[in-house]
C-alpha cells in the first residue's frame, strides 16, 4: 500500500507550490477582469440594440423584443444542454453494455479453455478460427473509408 504512494508523494514534493499559487492568483485576476469587460460589452450591446429598436418601434415594444430574443436564446441553450446530456448518458449506457458483454465473452472463453486444451482437434479448430477472425478483421480495417475501384 505504501509502495504505491511513494512516487505520488515524491512528485507532490517536487512540485513548486509557490509558483503554482502565483500562477493561479494571476490567472484568476486576469480572467475576472476579462469577464467584467465582457459583461460590460454585452450589457452595452443590449442597451444599444434596445435604443435602436426603440427609435423604430417605441421603447416598450423594443424592450419586449430584446427580452423575447434573450428568452429564445436561453431556451435554445437549455435544449442543447439537455440533448447533450441525453447523448452522453446513452454513450455511457452503450459503453457499459459493451464492456459487460466483453467481460461475459472473456469469462466464457476462460471457462471453456480447459476443455479446449484437453482436446487436440478442438485446440486446432479454435486456433484456426482465431487466426481467421484476426485476418478478416485486419483485412476489413484496410478498406475503411476508401471506395473500391470497379474491375475492368
N, CA and C atoms as an extended XYZ file, in Angstrom:
456
Properties=species:S:1:pos:R:3:atomname:S:1:resname:S:1:resid:I:1 pbc="F F F"
N         0.824       -1.189        0.000 N   UNK     1
C         0.000        0.000        0.000 CA  UNK     1
C         0.868        1.253        0.000 C   UNK     1
N         1.862        1.301        0.860 N   UNK     2
C         2.731        2.464        0.958 CA  UNK     2
C         3.681        2.556       -0.234 C   UNK     2
N         4.014        1.433       -0.855 N   UNK     3
C         4.914        1.448       -2.008 CA  UNK     3
C         4.267        2.184       -3.179 C   UNK     3
N         2.968        2.104       -3.318 N   UNK     4
C         2.263        2.800       -4.386 CA  UNK     4
C         2.172        4.290       -4.145 C   UNK     4
N         2.235        4.712       -2.894 N   UNK     5
C         2.150        6.131       -2.579 CA  UNK     5
C         3.485        6.848       -2.734 C   UNK     5
N         4.584        6.111       -2.769 N   UNK     6
C         5.916        6.721       -2.834 CA  UNK     6
C         6.104        7.634       -4.029 C   UNK     6
N         5.864        7.166       -5.258 N   UNK     7
C         6.033        8.040       -6.420 CA  UNK     7
C         5.092        9.250       -6.401 C   UNK     7
N         3.886        9.045       -5.907 N   UNK     8
C         2.931       10.143       -5.835 CA  UNK     8
C         3.418       11.218       -4.874 C   UNK     8
N         3.904       10.805       -3.712 N   UNK     9
C         4.410       11.764       -2.730 CA  UNK     9
C         5.661       12.461       -3.243 C   UNK     9
N         6.517       11.743       -3.952 N   UNK    10
C         7.727       12.353       -4.498 CA  UNK    10
C         7.379       13.404       -5.543 C   UNK    10
N         6.394       13.138       -6.405 N   UNK    11
C         6.011       14.122       -7.411 CA  UNK    11
C         5.333       15.321       -6.770 C   UNK    11
N         4.603       15.099       -5.688 N   UNK    12
C         3.961       16.198       -4.980 CA  UNK    12
C         5.006       17.087       -4.324 C   UNK    12
N         6.050       16.480       -3.751 N   UNK    13
C         7.102       17.256       -3.105 CA  UNK    13
C         7.931       18.013       -4.129 C   UNK    13
N         8.074       17.497       -5.335 N   UNK    14
C         8.881       18.144       -6.354 CA  UNK    14
C         8.159       19.334       -6.983 C   UNK    14
N         6.857       19.405       -6.825 N   UNK    15
C         6.080       20.473       -7.429 CA  UNK    15
C         6.339       21.784       -6.684 C   UNK    15
N         6.535       22.854       -7.421 N   UNK    16
C         6.775       24.152       -6.812 CA  UNK    16
C         5.422       24.770       -6.454 C   UNK    16
N         5.068       24.684       -5.184 N   UNK    17
C         3.754       25.130       -4.736 CA  UNK    17
C         3.642       26.649       -4.828 C   UNK    17
N         4.703       27.378       -4.524 N   UNK    18
C         4.658       28.843       -4.568 CA  UNK    18
C         4.415       29.334       -5.994 C   UNK    18
N         5.091       28.741       -6.972 N   UNK    19
C         4.886       29.145       -8.367 CA  UNK    19
C         3.475       28.806       -8.818 C   UNK    19
N         2.967       27.670       -8.382 N   UNK    20
C         1.608       27.267       -8.733 CA  UNK    20
C         0.587       28.266       -8.187 C   UNK    20
N         0.748       28.693       -6.925 N   UNK    21
C        -0.213       29.636       -6.334 CA  UNK    21
C        -0.100       31.011       -6.988 C   UNK    21
N         1.123       31.455       -7.332 N   UNK    22
C         1.274       32.744       -8.020 CA  UNK    22
C         0.565       32.710       -9.371 C   UNK    22
N         0.776       31.623      -10.113 N   UNK    23
C         0.151       31.488      -11.427 CA  UNK    23
C        -1.376       31.419      -11.301 C   UNK    23
N        -1.848       30.719      -10.294 N   UNK    24
C        -3.292       30.605      -10.083 CA  UNK    24
C        -3.906       31.960       -9.748 C   UNK    24
N        -3.265       32.720       -8.847 N   UNK    25
C        -3.776       34.048       -8.489 CA  UNK    25
C        -3.774       34.980       -9.696 C   UNK    25
N        -2.689       34.964      -10.479 N   UNK    26
C        -2.596       35.822      -11.654 CA  UNK    26
C        -3.694       35.470      -12.650 C   UNK    26
N        -3.902       34.180      -12.893 N   UNK    27
C        -4.931       33.760      -13.849 CA  UNK    27
C        -6.320       34.127      -13.373 C   UNK    27
N        -6.585       33.974      -12.081 N   UNK    28
C        -7.907       34.314      -11.549 CA  UNK    28
C        -8.175       35.800      -11.724 C   UNK    28
N        -7.177       36.642      -11.422 N   UNK    29
C        -7.363       38.088      -11.548 CA  UNK    29
C        -7.580       38.477      -13.008 C   UNK    29
N        -6.775       37.943      -13.913 N   UNK    30
C        -6.916       38.294      -15.331 CA  UNK    30
C        -8.230       37.797      -15.926 C   UNK    30
N        -8.641       36.588      -15.564 N   UNK    31
C        -9.919       36.080      -16.070 CA  UNK    31
C       -11.088       36.869      -15.495 C   UNK    31
N       -10.996       37.304      -14.241 N   UNK    32
C       -12.060       38.110      -13.642 CA  UNK    32
C       -12.182       39.449      -14.356 C   UNK    32
N       -11.041       40.093      -14.667 N   UNK    33
C       -11.091       41.357      -15.400 CA  UNK    33
C       -11.657       41.158      -16.800 C   UNK    33
N       -11.255       40.104      -17.469 N   UNK    34
C       -11.787       39.825      -18.805 CA  UNK    34
C       -13.294       39.593      -18.739 C   UNK    34
N       -13.759       38.892      -17.722 N   UNK    35
C       -15.196       38.650      -17.567 CA  UNK    35
C       -15.951       39.956      -17.323 C   UNK    35
N       -15.386       40.857      -16.512 N   UNK    36
C       -16.031       42.155      -16.262 CA  UNK    36
C       -16.161       42.935      -17.568 C   UNK    36
N       -15.079       42.979      -18.375 N   UNK    37
C       -15.143       43.698      -19.647 CA  UNK    37
C       -16.120       43.036      -20.613 C   UNK    37
N       -16.172       41.716      -20.626 N   UNK    38
C       -17.097       41.009      -21.496 CA  UNK    38
C       -18.545       41.300      -21.107 C   UNK    38
N       -18.842       41.272      -19.821 N   UNK    39
C       -20.211       41.570      -19.378 CA  UNK    39
C       -20.584       43.024      -19.647 C   UNK    39
N       -19.619       43.938      -19.514 N   UNK    40
C       -19.874       45.342      -19.826 CA  UNK    40
C       -20.207       45.504      -21.308 C   UNK    40
N       -19.428       44.863      -22.157 N   UNK    41
C       -19.682       44.941      -23.595 CA  UNK    41
C       -21.037       44.338      -23.943 C   UNK    41
N       -21.386       43.234      -23.302 N   UNK    42
C       -22.684       42.603      -23.553 CA  UNK    42
C       -23.823       43.536      -23.146 C   UNK    42
N       -23.721       44.111      -21.949 N   UNK    43
C       -24.781       44.997      -21.457 CA  UNK    43
C       -24.928       46.230      -22.352 C   UNK    43
N       -23.806       46.808      -22.778 N   UNK    44
C       -23.884       47.979      -23.647 CA  UNK    44
C       -24.420       47.610      -25.030 C   UNK    44
N       -24.098       46.422      -25.521 N   UNK    45
C       -24.641       45.975      -26.800 CA  UNK    45
C       -26.150       45.786      -26.738 C   UNK    45
N       -26.636       45.207      -25.658 N   UNK    46
C       -28.079       45.018      -25.499 CA  UNK    46
C       -28.770       46.373      -25.349 C   UNK    46
N       -28.149       47.278      -24.602 N   UNK    47
C       -28.729       48.614      -24.454 CA  UNK    47
C       -28.783       49.339      -25.798 C   UNK    47
N       -27.710       49.252      -26.599 N   UNK    48
C       -27.702       49.896      -27.914 CA  UNK    48
C       -28.774       49.300      -28.814 C   UNK    48
N       -28.937       47.979      -28.761 N   UNK    49
C       -29.985       47.330      -29.556 CA  UNK    49
C       -31.357       47.820      -29.122 C   UNK    49
N       -31.571       47.935      -27.822 N   UNK    50
C       -32.869       48.398      -27.321 CA  UNK    50
C       -33.129       49.841      -27.742 C   UNK    50
N       -32.105       50.672      -27.699 N   UNK    51
C       -32.290       52.073      -28.103 CA  UNK    51
C       -32.595       52.164      -29.595 C   UNK    51
N       -31.874       51.407      -30.399 N   UNK    52
C       -32.105       51.426      -31.848 CA  UNK    52
C       -33.509       50.940      -32.176 C   UNK    52
N       -33.900       49.810      -31.571 N   UNK    53
C       -35.261       49.311      -31.827 CA  UNK    53
C       -36.311       50.265      -31.258 C   UNK    53
N       -35.972       50.936      -30.158 N   UNK    54
C       -36.903       51.904      -29.573 CA  UNK    54
C       -37.155       53.076      -30.489 C   UNK    54
N       -36.146       53.485      -31.237 N   UNK    55
C       -36.348       54.592      -32.182 CA  UNK    55
C       -37.222       54.156      -33.355 C   UNK    55
N       -37.219       52.860      -33.644 N   UNK    56
C       -38.050       52.365      -34.750 CA  UNK    56
C       -39.477       52.036      -34.314 C   UNK    56
N       -39.633       51.323      -33.188 N   UNK    57
C       -40.937       50.784      -32.788 CA  UNK    57
C       -41.484       51.361      -31.489 C   UNK    57
N       -40.708       52.111      -30.770 N   UNK    58
C       -41.113       52.591      -29.447 CA  UNK    58
C       -40.431       51.737      -28.381 C   UNK    58
N       -40.148       52.376      -27.254 N   UNK    59
C       -39.363       51.706      -26.218 CA  UNK    59
C       -40.012       50.457      -25.624 C   UNK    59
N       -41.292       50.466      -25.280 N   UNK    60
C       -41.859       49.238      -24.686 CA  UNK    60
C       -41.768       48.026      -25.618 C   UNK    60
N       -42.062       48.231      -26.882 N   UNK    61
C       -42.000       47.130      -27.843 CA  UNK    61
C       -40.552       46.677      -28.021 C   UNK    61
N       -39.618       47.609      -28.092 N   UNK    62
C       -38.204       47.278      -28.274 CA  UNK    62
C       -37.696       46.450      -27.099 C   UNK    62
N       -38.071       46.846      -25.876 N   UNK    63
C       -37.629       46.081      -24.705 CA  UNK    63
C       -38.245       44.685      -24.683 C   UNK    63
N       -39.489       44.569      -25.122 N   UNK    64
C       -40.116       43.258      -25.202 CA  UNK    64
C       -39.429       42.387      -26.253 C   UNK    64
N       -39.031       42.962      -27.382 N   UNK    65
C       -38.350       42.201      -28.429 CA  UNK    65
C       -36.992       41.719      -27.919 C   UNK    65
N       -36.242       42.599      -27.253 N   UNK    66
C       -34.934       42.216      -26.725 CA  UNK    66
C       -35.088       41.127      -25.659 C   UNK    66
N       -36.067       41.278      -24.768 N   UNK    67
C       -36.299       40.266      -23.735 CA  UNK    67
C       -36.730       38.935      -24.363 C   UNK    67
N       -37.583       38.992      -25.371 N   UNK    68
C       -38.011       37.768      -26.054 CA  UNK    68
C       -36.849       37.085      -26.751 C   UNK    68
N       -35.985       37.871      -27.381 N   UNK    69
C       -34.806       37.300      -28.029 CA  UNK    69
C       -33.889       36.616      -27.024 C   UNK    69
N       -33.692       37.259      -25.869 N   UNK    70
C       -32.861       36.645      -24.823 CA  UNK    70
C       -33.507       35.365      -24.310 C   UNK    70
N       -34.828       35.367      -24.189 N   UNK    71
C       -35.540       34.172      -23.727 CA  UNK    71
C       -35.418       33.034      -24.736 C   UNK    71
N       -35.534       33.347      -26.011 N   UNK    72
C       -35.404       32.316      -27.053 CA  UNK    72
C       -33.988       31.742      -27.051 C   UNK    72
N       -32.970       32.608      -26.939 N   UNK    73
C       -31.586       32.124      -26.887 CA  UNK    73
C       -31.355       31.246      -25.659 C   UNK    73
N       -31.908       31.643      -24.523 N   UNK    74
C       -31.760       30.833      -23.310 CA  UNK    74
C       -32.438       29.474      -23.480 C   UNK    74
N       -33.593       29.440      -24.120 N   UNK    75
C       -34.305       28.188      -24.355 CA  UNK    75
C       -33.521       27.284      -25.299 C   UNK    75
N       -32.933       27.865      -26.354 N   UNK    76
C       -32.125       27.077      -27.288 CA  UNK    76
C       -30.924       26.478      -26.567 C   UNK    76
N       -30.248       27.273      -25.736 N   UNK    77
C       -29.089       26.770      -24.997 CA  UNK    77
C       -29.499       25.668      -24.026 C   UNK    77
N       -30.648       25.829      -23.361 N   UNK    78
C       -31.130       24.809      -22.428 CA  UNK    78
C       -31.413       23.501      -23.155 C   UNK    78
N       -32.085       23.586      -24.304 N   UNK    79
C       -32.387       22.380      -25.069 CA  UNK    79
C       -31.117       21.707      -25.568 C   UNK    79
N       -30.132       22.505      -25.945 N   UNK    80
C       -28.855       21.962      -26.394 CA  UNK    80
C       -28.177       21.187      -25.275 C   UNK    80
N       -28.166       21.747      -24.062 N   UNK    81
C       -27.557       21.065      -22.916 CA  UNK    81
C       -28.309       19.778      -22.591 C   UNK    81
N       -29.640       19.814      -22.646 N   UNK    82
C       -30.433       18.617      -22.359 CA  UNK    82
C       -30.136       17.519      -23.377 C   UNK    82
N       -30.039       17.881      -24.668 N   UNK    83
C       -29.750       16.881      -25.690 CA  UNK    83
C       -28.338       16.311      -25.525 C   UNK    83
N       -27.373       17.150      -25.194 N   UNK    84
C       -26.008       16.671      -24.971 CA  UNK    84
C       -25.941       15.732      -23.771 C   UNK    84
N       -26.675       16.060      -22.697 N   UNK    85
C       -26.693       15.187      -21.518 CA  UNK    85
C       -27.313       13.836      -21.840 C   UNK    85
N       -28.374       13.838      -22.623 N   UNK    86
C       -29.002       12.572      -23.017 CA  UNK    86
C       -28.064       11.744      -23.895 C   UNK    86
N       -27.382       12.409      -24.815 N   UNK    87
C       -26.450       11.689      -25.689 CA  UNK    87
C       -25.300       11.106      -24.869 C   UNK    87
N       -24.811       11.862      -23.896 N   UNK    88
C       -23.727       11.354      -23.050 CA  UNK    88
C       -24.193       10.170      -22.209 C   UNK    88
N       -25.399       10.262      -21.671 N   UNK    89
C       -25.939        9.144      -20.892 CA  UNK    89
C       -26.103        7.908      -21.770 C   UNK    89
N       -26.550        8.104      -23.021 N   UNK    90
C       -26.700        6.976      -23.948 CA  UNK    90
C       -25.344        6.362      -24.263 C   UNK    90
N       -24.328        7.205      -24.492 N   UNK    91
C       -22.984        6.677      -24.754 CA  UNK    91
C       -22.452        5.905      -23.558 C   UNK    91
N       -22.733        6.390      -22.357 N   UNK    92
C       -22.285        5.674      -21.155 CA  UNK    92
C       -22.987        4.326      -21.036 C   UNK    92
N       -24.285        4.291      -21.319 N   UNK    93
C       -25.021        3.019      -21.260 CA  UNK    93
C       -24.479        2.047      -22.292 C   UNK    93
N       -24.221        2.528      -23.508 N   UNK    94
C       -23.695        1.651      -24.552 CA  UNK    94
C       -22.306        1.145      -24.198 C   UNK    94
N       -21.480        2.020      -23.621 N   UNK    95
C       -20.132        1.602      -23.227 CA  UNK    95
C       -20.203        0.572      -22.105 C   UNK    95
N       -21.123        0.765      -21.162 N   UNK    96
C       -21.269       -0.188      -20.073 CA  UNK    96
C       -21.770       -1.532      -20.598 C   UNK    96
N       -22.717       -1.487      -21.529 N   UNK    97
C       -23.224       -2.735      -22.104 CA  UNK    97
C       -22.134       -3.436      -22.905 C   UNK    97
N       -21.353       -2.663      -23.632 N   UNK    98
C       -20.273       -3.240      -24.431 CA  UNK    98
C       -19.213       -3.876      -23.534 C   UNK    98
N       -18.852       -3.164      -22.477 N   UNK    99
C       -17.818       -3.718      -21.591 CA  UNK    99
C       -18.333       -4.935      -20.832 C   UNK    99
N       -19.632       -4.935      -20.478 N   UNK   100
C       -20.162       -6.100      -19.777 CA  UNK   100
C       -20.253       -7.300      -20.710 C   UNK   100
N       -20.598       -7.057      -21.989 N   UNK   101
C       -20.658       -8.182      -22.926 CA  UNK   101
C       -19.254       -8.699      -23.221 C   UNK   101
N       -18.263       -7.804      -23.284 N   UNK   102
C       -16.882       -8.248      -23.476 CA  UNK   102
C       -16.426       -9.071      -22.278 C   UNK   102
N       -16.775       -8.624      -21.078 N   UNK   103
C       -16.395       -9.368      -19.882 CA  UNK   103
C       -17.061      -10.742      -19.874 C   UNK   103
N       -18.302      -10.802      -20.339 N   UNK   104
C       -19.001      -12.088      -20.404 CA  UNK   104
C       -18.338      -13.012      -21.418 C   UNK   104
N       -17.917      -12.474      -22.559 N   UNK   105
C       -17.247      -13.296      -23.562 CA  UNK   105
C       -15.897      -13.796      -23.046 C   UNK   105
N       -15.151      -12.944      -22.350 N   UNK   106
C       -13.862      -13.365      -21.799 CA  UNK   106
C       -14.067      -14.445      -20.754 C   UNK   106
N       -15.080      -14.285      -19.907 N   UNK   107
C       -15.370      -15.292      -18.891 CA  UNK   107
C       -15.742      -16.624      -19.532 C   UNK   107
N       -16.551      -16.575      -20.585 N   UNK   108
C       -16.934      -17.812      -21.270 CA  UNK   108
C       -15.724      -18.466      -21.928 C   UNK   108
N       -14.851      -17.650      -22.513 N   UNK   109
C       -13.658      -18.204      -23.151 CA  UNK   109
C       -12.726      -18.829      -22.123 C   UNK   109
N       -12.577      -18.189      -20.987 N   UNK   110
C       -11.696      -18.735      -19.941 CA  UNK   110
C       -12.282      -20.014      -19.362 C   UNK   110
N       -13.605      -20.045      -19.207 N   UNK   111
C       -14.209      -21.258      -18.649 CA  UNK   111
C       -14.146      -22.418      -19.649 C   UNK   111
N       -14.135      -22.127      -20.944 N   UNK   112
C       -14.056      -23.191      -21.947 CA  UNK   112
C       -12.622      -23.604      -22.245 C   UNK   112
N       -11.662      -22.847      -21.754 N   UNK   113
C       -10.261      -23.109      -22.053 CA  UNK   113
C        -9.787      -24.493      -21.620 C   UNK   113
N       -10.125      -25.005      -20.423 N   UNK   114
C        -9.656      -26.345      -20.053 CA  UNK   114
C       -10.165      -27.446      -20.986 C   UNK   114
N       -11.408      -27.339      -21.435 N   UNK   115
C       -11.963      -28.346      -22.336 CA  UNK   115
C       -11.243      -28.301      -23.672 C   UNK   115
N       -10.972      -27.103      -24.155 N   UNK   116
C       -10.287      -26.957      -25.447 CA  UNK   116
C        -8.860      -27.465      -25.358 C   UNK   116
N        -8.190      -27.196      -24.251 N   UNK   117
C        -6.796      -27.607      -24.100 CA  UNK   117
C        -6.654      -29.137      -24.043 C   UNK   117
N        -7.666      -29.836      -23.540 N   UNK   118
C        -7.602      -31.295      -23.439 CA  UNK   118
C        -7.835      -31.963      -24.787 C   UNK   118
N        -8.608      -31.355      -25.642 N   UNK   119
C        -8.962      -31.958      -26.923 CA  UNK   119
C        -8.116      -31.329      -28.033 C   UNK   119
N        -7.290      -32.141      -28.685 N   UNK   120
C        -6.398      -31.638      -29.727 CA  UNK   120
C        -7.174      -31.112      -30.950 C   UNK   120
N        -8.218      -31.792      -31.430 N   UNK   121
C        -8.965      -31.247      -32.577 CA  UNK   121
C        -9.635      -29.902      -32.253 C   UNK   121
N       -10.161      -29.778      -31.039 N   UNK   122
C       -10.781      -28.505      -30.653 CA  UNK   122
C        -9.730      -27.402      -30.554 C   UNK   122
N        -8.535      -27.745      -30.082 N   UNK   123
C        -7.462      -26.760      -29.966 CA  UNK   123
C        -7.066      -26.249      -31.350 C   UNK   123
N        -6.916      -27.153      -32.303 N   UNK   124
C        -6.558      -26.752      -33.658 CA  UNK   124
C        -7.676      -25.943      -34.316 C   UNK   124
N        -8.919      -26.364      -34.106 N   UNK   125
C       -10.050      -25.649      -34.694 CA  UNK   125
C       -10.170      -24.243      -34.099 C   UNK   125
N        -9.969      -24.105      -32.797 N   UNK   126
C       -10.073      -22.785      -32.184 CA  UNK   126
C        -8.922      -21.879      -32.609 C   UNK   126
N        -7.725      -22.454      -32.776 N   UNK   127
C        -6.595      -21.655      -33.257 CA  UNK   127
C        -6.859      -21.176      -34.677 C   UNK   127
N        -7.391      -22.041      -35.535 N   UNK   128
C        -7.699      -21.658      -36.911 CA  UNK   128
C        -8.800      -20.599      -36.944 C   UNK   128
N        -9.813      -20.771      -36.102 N   UNK   129
C       -10.894      -19.791      -36.056 CA  UNK   129
C       -10.376      -18.444      -35.565 C   UNK   129
N        -9.513      -18.439      -34.575 N   UNK   130
C        -8.939      -17.191      -34.075 CA  UNK   130
C        -8.106      -16.489      -35.116 C   UNK   130
N        -7.279      -17.245      -35.823 N   UNK   131
C        -6.485      -16.650      -36.895 CA  UNK   131
C        -7.365      -16.113      -38.013 C   UNK   131
N        -8.411      -16.857      -38.363 N   UNK   132
C        -9.337      -16.391      -39.391 CA  UNK   132
C       -10.030      -15.102      -38.975 C   UNK   132
N       -10.431      -15.050      -37.715 N   UNK   133
C       -11.070      -13.836      -37.210 CA  UNK   133
C       -10.124      -12.649      -37.295 C   UNK   133
N        -8.880      -12.832      -36.850 N   UNK   134
C        -7.908      -11.739      -36.897 CA  UNK   134
C        -7.619      -11.306      -38.324 C   UNK   134
N        -7.499      -12.264      -39.244 N   UNK   135
C        -7.233      -11.907      -40.634 CA  UNK   135
C        -8.388      -11.126      -41.250 C   UNK   135
N        -9.629      -11.571      -41.021 N   UNK   136
C       -10.771      -10.851      -41.586 CA  UNK   136
C       -10.914       -9.480      -40.954 C   UNK   136
N       -10.593       -9.374      -39.706 N   UNK   137
C       -10.689       -8.073      -39.028 CA  UNK   137
C        -9.637       -7.118      -39.568 C   UNK   137
N        -8.415       -7.599      -39.785 N   UNK   138
C        -7.357       -6.753      -40.325 CA  UNK   138
C        -7.617       -6.404      -41.783 C   UNK   138
N        -8.156       -7.332      -42.544 N   UNK   139
C        -8.445       -7.048      -43.942 CA  UNK   139
C        -9.569       -6.026      -44.053 C   UNK   139
N       -10.513       -6.080      -43.165 N   UNK   140
C       -11.610       -5.119      -43.178 CA  UNK   140
C       -11.153       -3.735      -42.779 C   UNK   140
N       -10.119       -3.616      -41.933 N   UNK   141
C        -9.683       -2.303      -41.478 CA  UNK   141
C        -8.865       -1.568      -42.520 C   UNK   141
N        -8.298       -2.269      -43.503 N   UNK   142
C        -7.504       -1.589      -44.526 CA  UNK   142
C        -8.381       -0.919      -45.566 C   UNK   142
N        -9.640       -1.339      -45.729 N   UNK   143
C       -10.508       -0.792      -46.763 CA  UNK   143
C       -11.415        0.310      -46.249 C   UNK   143
N       -11.395        0.637      -44.988 N   UNK   144
C       -12.355        1.595      -44.429 CA  UNK   144
C       -12.153        2.975      -45.031 C   UNK   144
N       -13.254        3.569      -45.436 N   UNK   145
C       -13.243        4.920      -45.951 CA  UNK   145
C       -12.773        5.050      -47.391 C   UNK   145
N       -12.400        3.977      -48.045 N   UNK   146
C       -11.929        4.040      -49.419 CA  UNK   146
C       -12.895        3.305      -50.321 C   UNK   146
N       -13.231        3.959      -51.414 N   UNK   147
C       -14.113        3.312      -52.381 CA  UNK   147
C       -13.297        2.361      -53.230 C   UNK   147
N       -13.836        1.197      -53.476 N   UNK   148
C       -13.146        0.224      -54.317 CA  UNK   148
C       -13.366        0.581      -55.775 C   UNK   148
N       -12.326        0.419      -56.545 N   UNK   149
C       -12.420        0.722      -57.968 CA  UNK   149
C       -13.044       -0.465      -58.681 C   UNK   149
N       -13.902       -0.201      -59.653 N   UNK   150
C       -14.531       -1.320      -60.385 CA  UNK   150
C       -13.503       -2.045      -61.233 C   UNK   150
N       -13.676       -3.355      -61.344 N   UNK   151
C       -12.772       -4.173      -62.152 CA  UNK   151
C       -13.125       -3.978      -63.626 C   UNK   151
N       -12.110       -3.963      -64.474 N   UNK   152
C       -12.349       -3.762      -65.903 CA  UNK   152
C       -12.390       -5.053      -66.649 C   UNK   152
